[in-house]
Short mmCIF file of C-alpha atoms in Angstrom, two decimals:
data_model
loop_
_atom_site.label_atom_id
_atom_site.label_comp_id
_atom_site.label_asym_id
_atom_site.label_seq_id
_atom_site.Cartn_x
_atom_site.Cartn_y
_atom_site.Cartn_z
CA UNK A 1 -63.76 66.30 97.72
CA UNK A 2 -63.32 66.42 93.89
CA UNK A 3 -59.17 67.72 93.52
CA UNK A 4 -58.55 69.45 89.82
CA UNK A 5 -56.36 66.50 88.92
CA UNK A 6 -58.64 63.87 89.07
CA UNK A 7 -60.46 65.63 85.88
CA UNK A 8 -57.39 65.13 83.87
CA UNK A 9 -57.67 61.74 85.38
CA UNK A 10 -60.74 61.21 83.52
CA UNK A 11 -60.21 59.10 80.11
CA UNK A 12 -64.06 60.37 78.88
CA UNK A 13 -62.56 64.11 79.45
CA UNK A 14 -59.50 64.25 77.35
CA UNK A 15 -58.54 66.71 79.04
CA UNK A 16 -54.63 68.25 78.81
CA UNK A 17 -53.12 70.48 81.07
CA UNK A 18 -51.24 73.50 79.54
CA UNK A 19 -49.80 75.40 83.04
CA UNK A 20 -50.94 75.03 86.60
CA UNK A 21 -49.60 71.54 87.63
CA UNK A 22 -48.05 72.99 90.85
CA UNK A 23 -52.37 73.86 91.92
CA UNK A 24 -54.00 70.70 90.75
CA UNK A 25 -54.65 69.55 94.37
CA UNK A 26 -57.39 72.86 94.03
CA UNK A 27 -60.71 71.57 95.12
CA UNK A 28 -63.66 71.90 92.59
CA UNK A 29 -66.97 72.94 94.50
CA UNK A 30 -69.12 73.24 91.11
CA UNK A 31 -68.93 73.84 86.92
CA UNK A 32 -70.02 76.97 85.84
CA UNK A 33 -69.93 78.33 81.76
CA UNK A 34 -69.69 81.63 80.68
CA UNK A 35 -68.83 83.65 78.01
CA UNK A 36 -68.59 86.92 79.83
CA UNK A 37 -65.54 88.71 79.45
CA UNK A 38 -65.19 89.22 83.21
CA UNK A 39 -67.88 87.00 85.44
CA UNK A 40 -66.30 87.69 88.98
CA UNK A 41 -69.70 88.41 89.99
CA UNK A 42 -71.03 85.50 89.76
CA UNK A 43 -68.23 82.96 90.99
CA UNK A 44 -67.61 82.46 94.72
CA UNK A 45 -64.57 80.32 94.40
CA UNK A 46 -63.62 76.51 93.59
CA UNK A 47 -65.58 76.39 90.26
CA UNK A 48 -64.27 74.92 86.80
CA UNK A 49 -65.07 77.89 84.74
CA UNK A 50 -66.09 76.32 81.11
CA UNK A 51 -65.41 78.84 77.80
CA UNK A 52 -65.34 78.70 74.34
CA UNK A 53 -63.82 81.69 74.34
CA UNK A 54 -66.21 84.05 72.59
CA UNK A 55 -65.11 86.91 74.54
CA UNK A 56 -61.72 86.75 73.33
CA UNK A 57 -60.50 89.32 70.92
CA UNK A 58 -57.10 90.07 71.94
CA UNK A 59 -54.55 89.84 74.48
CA UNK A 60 -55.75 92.49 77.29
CA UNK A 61 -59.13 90.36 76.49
CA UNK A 62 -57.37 87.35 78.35
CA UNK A 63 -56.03 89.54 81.42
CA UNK A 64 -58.95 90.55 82.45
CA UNK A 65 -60.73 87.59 81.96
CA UNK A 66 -57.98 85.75 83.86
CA UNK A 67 -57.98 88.63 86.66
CA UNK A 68 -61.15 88.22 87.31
CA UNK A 69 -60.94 84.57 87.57
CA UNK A 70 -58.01 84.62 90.18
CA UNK A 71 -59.48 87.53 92.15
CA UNK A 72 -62.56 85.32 92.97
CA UNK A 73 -60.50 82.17 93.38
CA UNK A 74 -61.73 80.02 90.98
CA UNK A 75 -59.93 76.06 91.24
CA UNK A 76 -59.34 76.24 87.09
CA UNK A 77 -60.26 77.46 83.52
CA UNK A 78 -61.35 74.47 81.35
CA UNK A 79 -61.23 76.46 77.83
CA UNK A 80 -62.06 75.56 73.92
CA UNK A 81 -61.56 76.85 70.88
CA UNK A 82 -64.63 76.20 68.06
CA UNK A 83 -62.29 75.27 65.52
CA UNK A 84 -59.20 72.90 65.16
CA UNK A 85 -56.64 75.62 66.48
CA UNK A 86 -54.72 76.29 69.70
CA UNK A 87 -55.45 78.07 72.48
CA UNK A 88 -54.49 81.82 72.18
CA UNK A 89 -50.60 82.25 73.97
CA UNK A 90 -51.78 85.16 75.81
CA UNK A 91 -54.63 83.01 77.24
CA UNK A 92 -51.91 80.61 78.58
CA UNK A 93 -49.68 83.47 79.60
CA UNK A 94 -52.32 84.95 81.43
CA UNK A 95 -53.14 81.61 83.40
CA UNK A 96 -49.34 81.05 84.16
CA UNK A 97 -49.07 84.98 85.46
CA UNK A 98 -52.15 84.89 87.51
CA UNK A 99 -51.61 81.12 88.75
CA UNK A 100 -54.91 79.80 87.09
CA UNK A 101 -54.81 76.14 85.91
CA UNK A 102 -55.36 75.88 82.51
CA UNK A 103 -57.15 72.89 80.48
CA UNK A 104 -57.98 72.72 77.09
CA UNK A 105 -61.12 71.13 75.97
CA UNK A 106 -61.09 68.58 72.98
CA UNK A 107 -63.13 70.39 70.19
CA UNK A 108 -65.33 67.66 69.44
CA UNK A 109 -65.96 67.46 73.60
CA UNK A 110 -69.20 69.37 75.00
CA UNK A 111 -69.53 71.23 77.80
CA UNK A 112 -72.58 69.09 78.64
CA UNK A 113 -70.75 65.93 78.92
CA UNK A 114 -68.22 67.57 81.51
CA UNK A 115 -70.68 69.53 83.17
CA UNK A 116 -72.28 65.93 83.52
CA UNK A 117 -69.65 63.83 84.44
CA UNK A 118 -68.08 66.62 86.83
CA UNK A 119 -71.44 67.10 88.82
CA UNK A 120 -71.47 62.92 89.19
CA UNK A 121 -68.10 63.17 90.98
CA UNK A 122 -69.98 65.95 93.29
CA UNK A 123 -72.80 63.87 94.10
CA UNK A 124 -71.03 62.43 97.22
CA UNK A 125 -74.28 63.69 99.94
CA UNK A 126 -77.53 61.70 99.19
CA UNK A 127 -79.31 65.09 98.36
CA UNK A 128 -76.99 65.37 94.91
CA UNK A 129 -77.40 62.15 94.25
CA UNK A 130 -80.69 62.01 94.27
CA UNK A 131 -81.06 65.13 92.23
CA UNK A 132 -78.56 63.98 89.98
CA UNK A 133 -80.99 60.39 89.15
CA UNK A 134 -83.72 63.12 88.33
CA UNK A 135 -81.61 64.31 85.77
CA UNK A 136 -79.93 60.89 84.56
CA UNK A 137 -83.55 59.68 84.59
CA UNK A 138 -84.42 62.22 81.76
CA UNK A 139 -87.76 63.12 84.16
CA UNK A 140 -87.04 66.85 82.68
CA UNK A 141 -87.53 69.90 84.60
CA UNK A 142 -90.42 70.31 86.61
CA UNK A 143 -89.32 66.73 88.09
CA UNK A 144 -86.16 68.37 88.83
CA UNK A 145 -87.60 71.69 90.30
CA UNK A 146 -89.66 69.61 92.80
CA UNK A 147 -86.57 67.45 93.73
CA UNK A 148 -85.09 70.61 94.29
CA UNK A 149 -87.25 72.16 95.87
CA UNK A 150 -87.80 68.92 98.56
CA UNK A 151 -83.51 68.78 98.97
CA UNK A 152 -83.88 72.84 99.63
CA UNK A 153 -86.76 72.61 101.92
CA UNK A 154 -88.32 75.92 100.11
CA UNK A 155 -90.76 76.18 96.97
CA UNK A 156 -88.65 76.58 93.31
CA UNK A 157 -89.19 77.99 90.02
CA UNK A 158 -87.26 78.81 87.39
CA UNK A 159 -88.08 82.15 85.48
CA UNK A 160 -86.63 83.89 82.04
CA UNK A 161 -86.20 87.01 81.87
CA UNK A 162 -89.38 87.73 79.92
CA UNK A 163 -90.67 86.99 83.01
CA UNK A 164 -92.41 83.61 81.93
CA UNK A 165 -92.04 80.75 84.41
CA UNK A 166 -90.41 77.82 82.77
CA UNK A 167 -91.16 75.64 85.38
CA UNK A 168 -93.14 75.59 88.84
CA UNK A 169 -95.90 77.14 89.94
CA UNK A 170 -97.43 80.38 89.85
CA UNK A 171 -95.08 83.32 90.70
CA UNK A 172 -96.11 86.36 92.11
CA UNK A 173 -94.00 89.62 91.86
CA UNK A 174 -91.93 87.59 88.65
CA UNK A 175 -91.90 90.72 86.68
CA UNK A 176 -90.39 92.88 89.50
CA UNK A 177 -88.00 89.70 90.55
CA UNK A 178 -86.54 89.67 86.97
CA UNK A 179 -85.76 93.32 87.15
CA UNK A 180 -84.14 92.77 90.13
CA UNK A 181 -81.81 89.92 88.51
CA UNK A 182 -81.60 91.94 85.74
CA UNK A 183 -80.05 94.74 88.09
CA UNK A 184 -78.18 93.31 90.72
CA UNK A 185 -74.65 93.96 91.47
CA UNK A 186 -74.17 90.55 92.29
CA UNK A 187 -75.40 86.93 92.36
CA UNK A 188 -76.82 85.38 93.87
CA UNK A 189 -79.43 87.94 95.57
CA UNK A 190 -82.33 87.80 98.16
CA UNK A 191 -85.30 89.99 97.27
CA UNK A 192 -88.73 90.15 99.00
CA UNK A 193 -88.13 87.11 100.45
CA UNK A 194 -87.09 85.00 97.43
CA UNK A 195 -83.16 84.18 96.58
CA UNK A 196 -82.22 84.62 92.83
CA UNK A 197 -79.82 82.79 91.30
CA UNK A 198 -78.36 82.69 87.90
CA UNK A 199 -78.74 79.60 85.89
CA UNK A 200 -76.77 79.74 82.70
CA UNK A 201 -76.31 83.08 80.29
CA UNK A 202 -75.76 82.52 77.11
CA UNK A 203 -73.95 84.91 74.58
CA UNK A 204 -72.25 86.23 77.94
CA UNK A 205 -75.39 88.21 78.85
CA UNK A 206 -77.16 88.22 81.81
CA UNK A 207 -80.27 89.55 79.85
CA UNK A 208 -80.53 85.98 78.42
CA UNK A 209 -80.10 83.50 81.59
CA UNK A 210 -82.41 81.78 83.20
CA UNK A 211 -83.15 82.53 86.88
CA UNK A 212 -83.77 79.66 89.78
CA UNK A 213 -85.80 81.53 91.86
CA UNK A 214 -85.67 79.96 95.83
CA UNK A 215 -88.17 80.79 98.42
CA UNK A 216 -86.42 82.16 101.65
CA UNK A 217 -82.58 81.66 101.62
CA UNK A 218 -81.54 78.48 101.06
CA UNK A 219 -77.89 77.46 102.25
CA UNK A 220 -75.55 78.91 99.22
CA UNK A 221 -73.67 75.68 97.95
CA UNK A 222 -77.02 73.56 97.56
CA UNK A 223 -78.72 76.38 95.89
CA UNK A 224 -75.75 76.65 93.49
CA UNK A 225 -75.92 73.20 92.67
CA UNK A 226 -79.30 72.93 91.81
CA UNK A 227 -78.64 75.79 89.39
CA UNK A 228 -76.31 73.95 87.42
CA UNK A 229 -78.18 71.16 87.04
CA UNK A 230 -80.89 72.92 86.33
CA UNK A 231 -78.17 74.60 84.06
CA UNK A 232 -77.70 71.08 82.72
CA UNK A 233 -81.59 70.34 81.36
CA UNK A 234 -81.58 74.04 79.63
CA UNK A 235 -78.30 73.07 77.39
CA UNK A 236 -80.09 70.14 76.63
CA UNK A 237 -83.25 71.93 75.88
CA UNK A 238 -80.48 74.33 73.60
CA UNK A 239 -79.64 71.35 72.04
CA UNK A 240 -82.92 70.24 70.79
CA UNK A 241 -83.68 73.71 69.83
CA UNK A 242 -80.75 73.70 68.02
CA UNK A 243 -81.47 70.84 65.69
CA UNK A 244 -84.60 72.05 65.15
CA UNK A 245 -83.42 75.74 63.91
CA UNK A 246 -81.58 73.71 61.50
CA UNK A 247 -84.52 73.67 58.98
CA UNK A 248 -84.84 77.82 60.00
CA UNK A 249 -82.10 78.48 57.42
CA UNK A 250 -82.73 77.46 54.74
CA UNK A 251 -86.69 78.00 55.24
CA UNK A 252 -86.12 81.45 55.78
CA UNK A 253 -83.38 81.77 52.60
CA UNK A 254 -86.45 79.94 50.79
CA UNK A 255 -89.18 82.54 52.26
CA UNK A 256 -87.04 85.62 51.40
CA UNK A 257 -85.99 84.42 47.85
CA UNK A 258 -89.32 83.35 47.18
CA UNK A 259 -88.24 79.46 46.14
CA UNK A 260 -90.32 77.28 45.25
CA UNK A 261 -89.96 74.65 47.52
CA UNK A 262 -91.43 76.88 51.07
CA UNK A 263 -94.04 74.39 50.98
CA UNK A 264 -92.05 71.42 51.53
CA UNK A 265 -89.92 73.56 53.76
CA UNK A 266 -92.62 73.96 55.94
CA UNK A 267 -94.00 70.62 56.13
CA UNK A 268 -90.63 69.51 57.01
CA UNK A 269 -90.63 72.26 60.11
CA UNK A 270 -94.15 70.96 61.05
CA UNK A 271 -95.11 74.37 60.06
CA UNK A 272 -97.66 72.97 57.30
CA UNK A 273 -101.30 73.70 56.80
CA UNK A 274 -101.56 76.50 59.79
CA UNK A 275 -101.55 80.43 59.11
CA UNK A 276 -97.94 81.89 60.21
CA UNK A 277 -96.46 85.23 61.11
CA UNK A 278 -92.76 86.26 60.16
CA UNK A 279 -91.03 88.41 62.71
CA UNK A 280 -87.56 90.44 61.95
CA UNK A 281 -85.44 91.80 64.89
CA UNK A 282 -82.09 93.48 65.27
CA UNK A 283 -80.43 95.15 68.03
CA UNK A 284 -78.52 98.24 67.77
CA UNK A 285 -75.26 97.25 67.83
CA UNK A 286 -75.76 94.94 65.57
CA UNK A 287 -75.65 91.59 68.28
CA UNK A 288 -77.09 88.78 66.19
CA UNK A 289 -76.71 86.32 69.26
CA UNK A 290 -78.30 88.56 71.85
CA UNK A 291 -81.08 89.65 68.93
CA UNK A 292 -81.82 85.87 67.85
CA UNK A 293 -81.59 84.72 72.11
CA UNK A 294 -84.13 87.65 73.02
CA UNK A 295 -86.60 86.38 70.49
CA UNK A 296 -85.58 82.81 71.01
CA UNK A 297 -86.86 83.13 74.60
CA UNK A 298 -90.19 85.46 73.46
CA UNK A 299 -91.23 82.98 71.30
CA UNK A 300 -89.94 79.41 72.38
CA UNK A 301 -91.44 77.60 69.21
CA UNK A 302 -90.49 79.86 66.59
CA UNK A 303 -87.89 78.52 64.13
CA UNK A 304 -84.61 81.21 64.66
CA UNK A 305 -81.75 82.27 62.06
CA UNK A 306 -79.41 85.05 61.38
CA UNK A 307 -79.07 86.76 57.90
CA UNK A 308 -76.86 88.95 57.97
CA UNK A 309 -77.41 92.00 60.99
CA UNK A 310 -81.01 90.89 61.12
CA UNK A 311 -82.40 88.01 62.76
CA UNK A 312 -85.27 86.18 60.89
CA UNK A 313 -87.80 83.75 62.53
CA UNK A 314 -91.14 81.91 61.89
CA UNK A 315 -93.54 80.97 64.14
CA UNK A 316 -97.32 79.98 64.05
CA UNK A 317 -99.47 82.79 64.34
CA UNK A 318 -101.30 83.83 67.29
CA UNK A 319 -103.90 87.06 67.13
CA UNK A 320 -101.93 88.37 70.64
CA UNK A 321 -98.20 88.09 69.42
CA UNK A 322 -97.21 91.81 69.25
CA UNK A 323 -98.69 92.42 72.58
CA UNK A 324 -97.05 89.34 74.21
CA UNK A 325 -93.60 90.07 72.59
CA UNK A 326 -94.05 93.46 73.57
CA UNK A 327 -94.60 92.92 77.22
CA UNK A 328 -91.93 90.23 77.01
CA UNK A 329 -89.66 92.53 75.94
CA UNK A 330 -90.57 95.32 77.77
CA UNK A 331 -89.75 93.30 80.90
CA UNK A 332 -86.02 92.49 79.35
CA UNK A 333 -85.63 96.22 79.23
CA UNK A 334 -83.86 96.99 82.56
CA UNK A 335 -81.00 94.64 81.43
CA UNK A 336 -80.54 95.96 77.73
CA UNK A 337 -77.90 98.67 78.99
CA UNK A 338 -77.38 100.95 76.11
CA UNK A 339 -78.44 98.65 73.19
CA UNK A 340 -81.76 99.13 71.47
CA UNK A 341 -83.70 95.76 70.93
CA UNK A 342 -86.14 96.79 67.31
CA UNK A 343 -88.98 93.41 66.28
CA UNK A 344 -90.94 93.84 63.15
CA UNK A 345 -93.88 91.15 62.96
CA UNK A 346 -95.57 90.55 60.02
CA UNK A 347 -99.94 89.79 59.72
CA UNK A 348 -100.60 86.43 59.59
CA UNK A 349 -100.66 84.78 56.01
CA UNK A 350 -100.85 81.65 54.47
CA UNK A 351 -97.22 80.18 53.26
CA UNK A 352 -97.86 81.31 50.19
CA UNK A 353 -97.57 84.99 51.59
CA UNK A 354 -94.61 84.45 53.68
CA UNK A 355 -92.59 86.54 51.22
CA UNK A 356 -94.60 89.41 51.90
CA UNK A 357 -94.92 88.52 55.40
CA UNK A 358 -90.61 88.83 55.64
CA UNK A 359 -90.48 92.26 53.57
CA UNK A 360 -93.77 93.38 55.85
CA UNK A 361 -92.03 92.41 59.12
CA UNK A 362 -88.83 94.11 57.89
CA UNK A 363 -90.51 97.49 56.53
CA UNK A 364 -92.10 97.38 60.70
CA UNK A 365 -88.65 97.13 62.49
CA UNK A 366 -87.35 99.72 60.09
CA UNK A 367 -90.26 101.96 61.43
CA UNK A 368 -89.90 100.99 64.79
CA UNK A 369 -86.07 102.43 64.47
CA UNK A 370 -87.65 105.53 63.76
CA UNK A 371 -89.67 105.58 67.47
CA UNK A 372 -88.29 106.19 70.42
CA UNK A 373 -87.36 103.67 73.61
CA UNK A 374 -85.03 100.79 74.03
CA UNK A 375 -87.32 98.51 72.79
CA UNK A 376 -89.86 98.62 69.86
CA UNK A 377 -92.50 95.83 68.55
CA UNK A 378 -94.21 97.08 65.12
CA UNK A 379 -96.78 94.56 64.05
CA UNK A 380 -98.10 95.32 60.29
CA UNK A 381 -101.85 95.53 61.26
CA UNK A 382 -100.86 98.38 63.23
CA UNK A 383 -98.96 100.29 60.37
CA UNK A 384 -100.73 103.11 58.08
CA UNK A 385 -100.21 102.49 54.59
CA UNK A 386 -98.15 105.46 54.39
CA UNK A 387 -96.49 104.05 57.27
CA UNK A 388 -95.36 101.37 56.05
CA UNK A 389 -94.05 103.06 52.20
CA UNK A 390 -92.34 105.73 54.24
CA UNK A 391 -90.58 102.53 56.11
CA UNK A 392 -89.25 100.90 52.76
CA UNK A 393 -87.67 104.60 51.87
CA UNK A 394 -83.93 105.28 53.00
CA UNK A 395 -83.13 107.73 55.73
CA UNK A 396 -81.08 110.13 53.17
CA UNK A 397 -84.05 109.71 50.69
CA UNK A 398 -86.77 110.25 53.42
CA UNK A 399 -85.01 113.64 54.63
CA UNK A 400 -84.23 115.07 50.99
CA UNK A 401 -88.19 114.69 50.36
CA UNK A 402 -89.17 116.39 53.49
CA UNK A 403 -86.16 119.39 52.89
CA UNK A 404 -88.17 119.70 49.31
CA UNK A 405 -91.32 119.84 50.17
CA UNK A 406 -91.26 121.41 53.40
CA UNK A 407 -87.61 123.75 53.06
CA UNK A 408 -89.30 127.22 52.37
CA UNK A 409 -91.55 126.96 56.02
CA UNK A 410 -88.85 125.20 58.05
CA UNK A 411 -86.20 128.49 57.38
CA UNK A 412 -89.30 130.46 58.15
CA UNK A 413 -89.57 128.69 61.34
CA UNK A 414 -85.72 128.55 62.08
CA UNK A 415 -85.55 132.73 61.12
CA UNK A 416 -88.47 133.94 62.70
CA UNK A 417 -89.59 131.30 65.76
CA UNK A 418 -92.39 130.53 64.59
CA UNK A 419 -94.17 126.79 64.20
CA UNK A 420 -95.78 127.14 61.00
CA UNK A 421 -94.84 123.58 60.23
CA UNK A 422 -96.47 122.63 63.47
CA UNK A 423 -99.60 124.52 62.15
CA UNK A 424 -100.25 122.85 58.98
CA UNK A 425 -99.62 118.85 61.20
CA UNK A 426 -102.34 119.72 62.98
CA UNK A 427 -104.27 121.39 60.26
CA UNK A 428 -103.74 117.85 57.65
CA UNK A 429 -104.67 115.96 60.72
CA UNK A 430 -107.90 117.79 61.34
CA UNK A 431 -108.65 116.62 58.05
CA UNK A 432 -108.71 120.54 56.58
CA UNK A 433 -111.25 121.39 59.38
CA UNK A 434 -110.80 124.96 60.16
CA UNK A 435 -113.01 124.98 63.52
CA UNK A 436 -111.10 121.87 64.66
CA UNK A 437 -107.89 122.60 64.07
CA UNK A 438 -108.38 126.45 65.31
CA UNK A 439 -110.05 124.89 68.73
CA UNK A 440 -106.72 122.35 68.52
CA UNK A 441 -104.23 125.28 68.02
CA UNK A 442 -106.27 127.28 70.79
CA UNK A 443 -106.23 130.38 67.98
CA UNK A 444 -108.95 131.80 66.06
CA UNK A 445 -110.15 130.75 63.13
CA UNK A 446 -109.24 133.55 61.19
CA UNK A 447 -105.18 132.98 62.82
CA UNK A 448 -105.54 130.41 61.74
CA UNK A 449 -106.67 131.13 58.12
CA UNK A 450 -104.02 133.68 58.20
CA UNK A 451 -101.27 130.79 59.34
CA UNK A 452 -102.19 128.71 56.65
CA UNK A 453 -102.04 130.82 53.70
CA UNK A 454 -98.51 131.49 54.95
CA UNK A 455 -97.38 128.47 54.32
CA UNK A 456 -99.51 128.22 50.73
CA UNK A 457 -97.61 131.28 49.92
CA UNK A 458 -93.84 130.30 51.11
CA UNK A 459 -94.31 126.26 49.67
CA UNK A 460 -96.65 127.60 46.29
CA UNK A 461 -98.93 125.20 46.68
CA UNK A 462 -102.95 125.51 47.27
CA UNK A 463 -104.16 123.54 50.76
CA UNK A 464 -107.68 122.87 49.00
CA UNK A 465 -106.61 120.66 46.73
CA UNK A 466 -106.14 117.04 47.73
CA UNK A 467 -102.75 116.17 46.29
CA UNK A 468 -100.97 118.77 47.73
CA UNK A 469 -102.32 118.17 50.83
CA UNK A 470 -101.08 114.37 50.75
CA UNK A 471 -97.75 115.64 49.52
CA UNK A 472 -97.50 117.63 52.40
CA UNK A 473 -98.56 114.97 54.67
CA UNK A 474 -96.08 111.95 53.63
CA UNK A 475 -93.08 115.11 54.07
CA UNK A 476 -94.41 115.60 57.65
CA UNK A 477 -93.98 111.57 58.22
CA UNK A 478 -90.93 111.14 57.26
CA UNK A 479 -89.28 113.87 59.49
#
């Protein structure tokens, strides 16, 4: 049994205690992170709950998160702030109302060296330890998942929720399993004969954890522990990734300014000599994190960066990209809530087009805003030339053009209820064909004719000649 005080017994913790030292005989079942601003639903009492804090914007920001905590009986709140600065006093006030210990977390501490060293002390049955020498033997994760999956007595995978298996074996059902991770009320959750439980989240979404998928329904406490050490080897995995996304800055600030030193950029990334697509993504509410994590787990070996609202990243080029990211994606949707997740990837090109490539994969999410659904993938071979101008034009700009050109027939429309602007789509993308747009419209021809020199005579323009007629066109796109 592993008592609260025996952490702050730990000299490798340095951890202090700021209120709670009536509770620290509290047992600690397991560590769990989390940067959701409330995560009852996925504690069922005794764990350290590990934050940086990221949810915290002001004081009712700490009651609920504290409530929460309390209400599912949590043994303590381990807590850290990413710079040298103290813990919020409403965080501490919080902890002393709603009797949650409180420890801070040296900043220069990670949460991977107590998430370590407190799953050691829990290793007390032979199963955890022997787990635990998977992970202290480095053997990475499909070692572990078999371990696992030996201790459990059941077969294991582990699954993102693009729905690609990060480890085991093949998965039936995985797209309908991360839906229903995706949309539970809580966690963990039995479905079709296979127990889901969540792994880590990062940015405090669910949309961007990892899911230990268990076949039948393993005994709770062992599952749970298996997910955090699985838990464990995908912070470590975030680690590496992390170094490596340190060369993604300032290759991508190279790319989009057009420096001269891409090349060596490259090389440096191991990015050299190979044919490369750019990709730009945003969400709608403008969540870098969850925008740079979505494509982060689409595309595991692309090199990731913010600039600004967008999110940047490079990644070798493969001919079916948009249609993987797309179905990738498309499987995140069910988890997206009300945000709109927008990816723009460029054609493939040679690093000396990786300028382009960036303004190409930019002008495709900017179209993409323009379509309907919660998610979008433009890739540029599928954009229209006109497309892709009409993408680079602002909104205000885009709808002034289209009131000029088109203002005269869509009053016409609005006064009489007619759809003469719908006539002369359909007659521009019948290519001027008067039988084939007539048979389109279900109208005769001569309707037809008559329909069309309606709108020659309100816009004062003549429908034979070729100009107009592309005029006309690019104002109908950009509505």
């Amino acid at each position: 049994m592993l008592l609260l005080r025996t952490l702050l017994q730990m000299p490798e913790l340095r951890l202090s205690l700021h209120t709670g030292e009536d509770q620290l005989d509290r047992t600690v079942t397991r560590v769990y992170g989390t940067e959701l601003p409330d995560p009852s639903r996925y504690l069922s009492g005794g764990e350290l709950v590990l934050s940086g804090l990221l949810w915290h914007h002001g004081p009712q920001d700490s009651e609920t998160f504290v409530r929460s905590l309390a209400s599912a009986r949590v043994a303590g709140l381990a807590a850290s702030e990413t710079e040298n600065r103290e813990l919020p006093p409403d965080l501490v006030d919080a902890c002393e109302r709603h009797h949650v210990p409180l420890l801070e977390v040296p900043v220069d501490l990670s949460f991977a060296t107590i998430t370590e060293r407190v799953s050691m002390e829990l290793v007390g049955l032979s199963r955890h330890r022997r787990l635990l020498n998977v992970v202290a033997e480095g053997s990475g994760l499909p070692a572990l998942l078999l371990a696992g999956g030996h201790e459990l007595s059941a077969p294991c995978w582990v699954l993102s929720t693009t729905g690609r298996v990060v480890a085991g074996g093949e998965l039936p059902d995985r797209v309908t399993l991360v839906k229903e991770f995706l949309q539970a009320d809580r966690l963990p959750r039995t479905v079709r004969g296979m127990t889901l439980v969540p792994v880590s989240e990062r940015g405090g979404n669910r949309l961007t954890s990892w899911i230990l998928v268990v076949g039948g329904e393993p005994q709770q406490e062992a599952a749970a522990e298996l997910a955090s050490l699985v838990g464990l080897e995908r912070l470590r995995q975030a680690q590496g990734r992390q170094i490596e996304n340190r060369t993604a800055g300032p290759l991508v600030a190279a790319v989009l300014s057009g420096s001269a030193d891409v090349e060596s950029r490259l090389a440096a990334a191991g990015l050299e000599n190979t044919r490369l697509r750019v990709i730009s993504a945003v969400t709608s509410d403008q969540r870098t994190e969850l925008a740079a994590a979505v494509i982060e787990e689409t595309l595991p070996q692309a090199l990731v960066t913010p600039v600004g609202d967008t999110v940047y990243a490079v990644a070798k080029a493969g001919d079916s990209m948009p249609d993987d990211v797309r179905e990738a994606i498309r499987v995140m949707e069910p988890g997206l809530g009300s945000s709109r997740v927008l990816v723009g990837i460029s054609s493939p090109v040679e690093w000396r087009g990786l300028r382009g490539a960036a303004e190409e994969a930019a002008h495709a999410r900017r179209l993409g805003e323009r379509r309907g659904g919660r998610t979008c993938v433009v890739a540029g071979e599928e954009i229209a030339l006109h497309q892709l101008l009409l993408a680079g034009v602002p909104e205000e700009l885009r709808t002034s053009l289209r009131r000029r050109l088109l203002g005269p027939v869509l009053d016409y429309d609005s006064e009489h209820g007619s759809d003469l602007v719908g006539t002369l789509k359909v007659f521009l993308d019948c290519s001027g064909s008067w039988t084939a747009a007539a048979g389109k419209l279900h109208v005769h021809v001569n309707t037809l004719r008559y329909r069309v020199g309606r709108v020659e005579e309100l816009l004062g323009v003549d429908l034979a000649e070729f100009e107009a007629r592309v005029d006309l066109f690019l104002a109908l796109q950009a509505g």
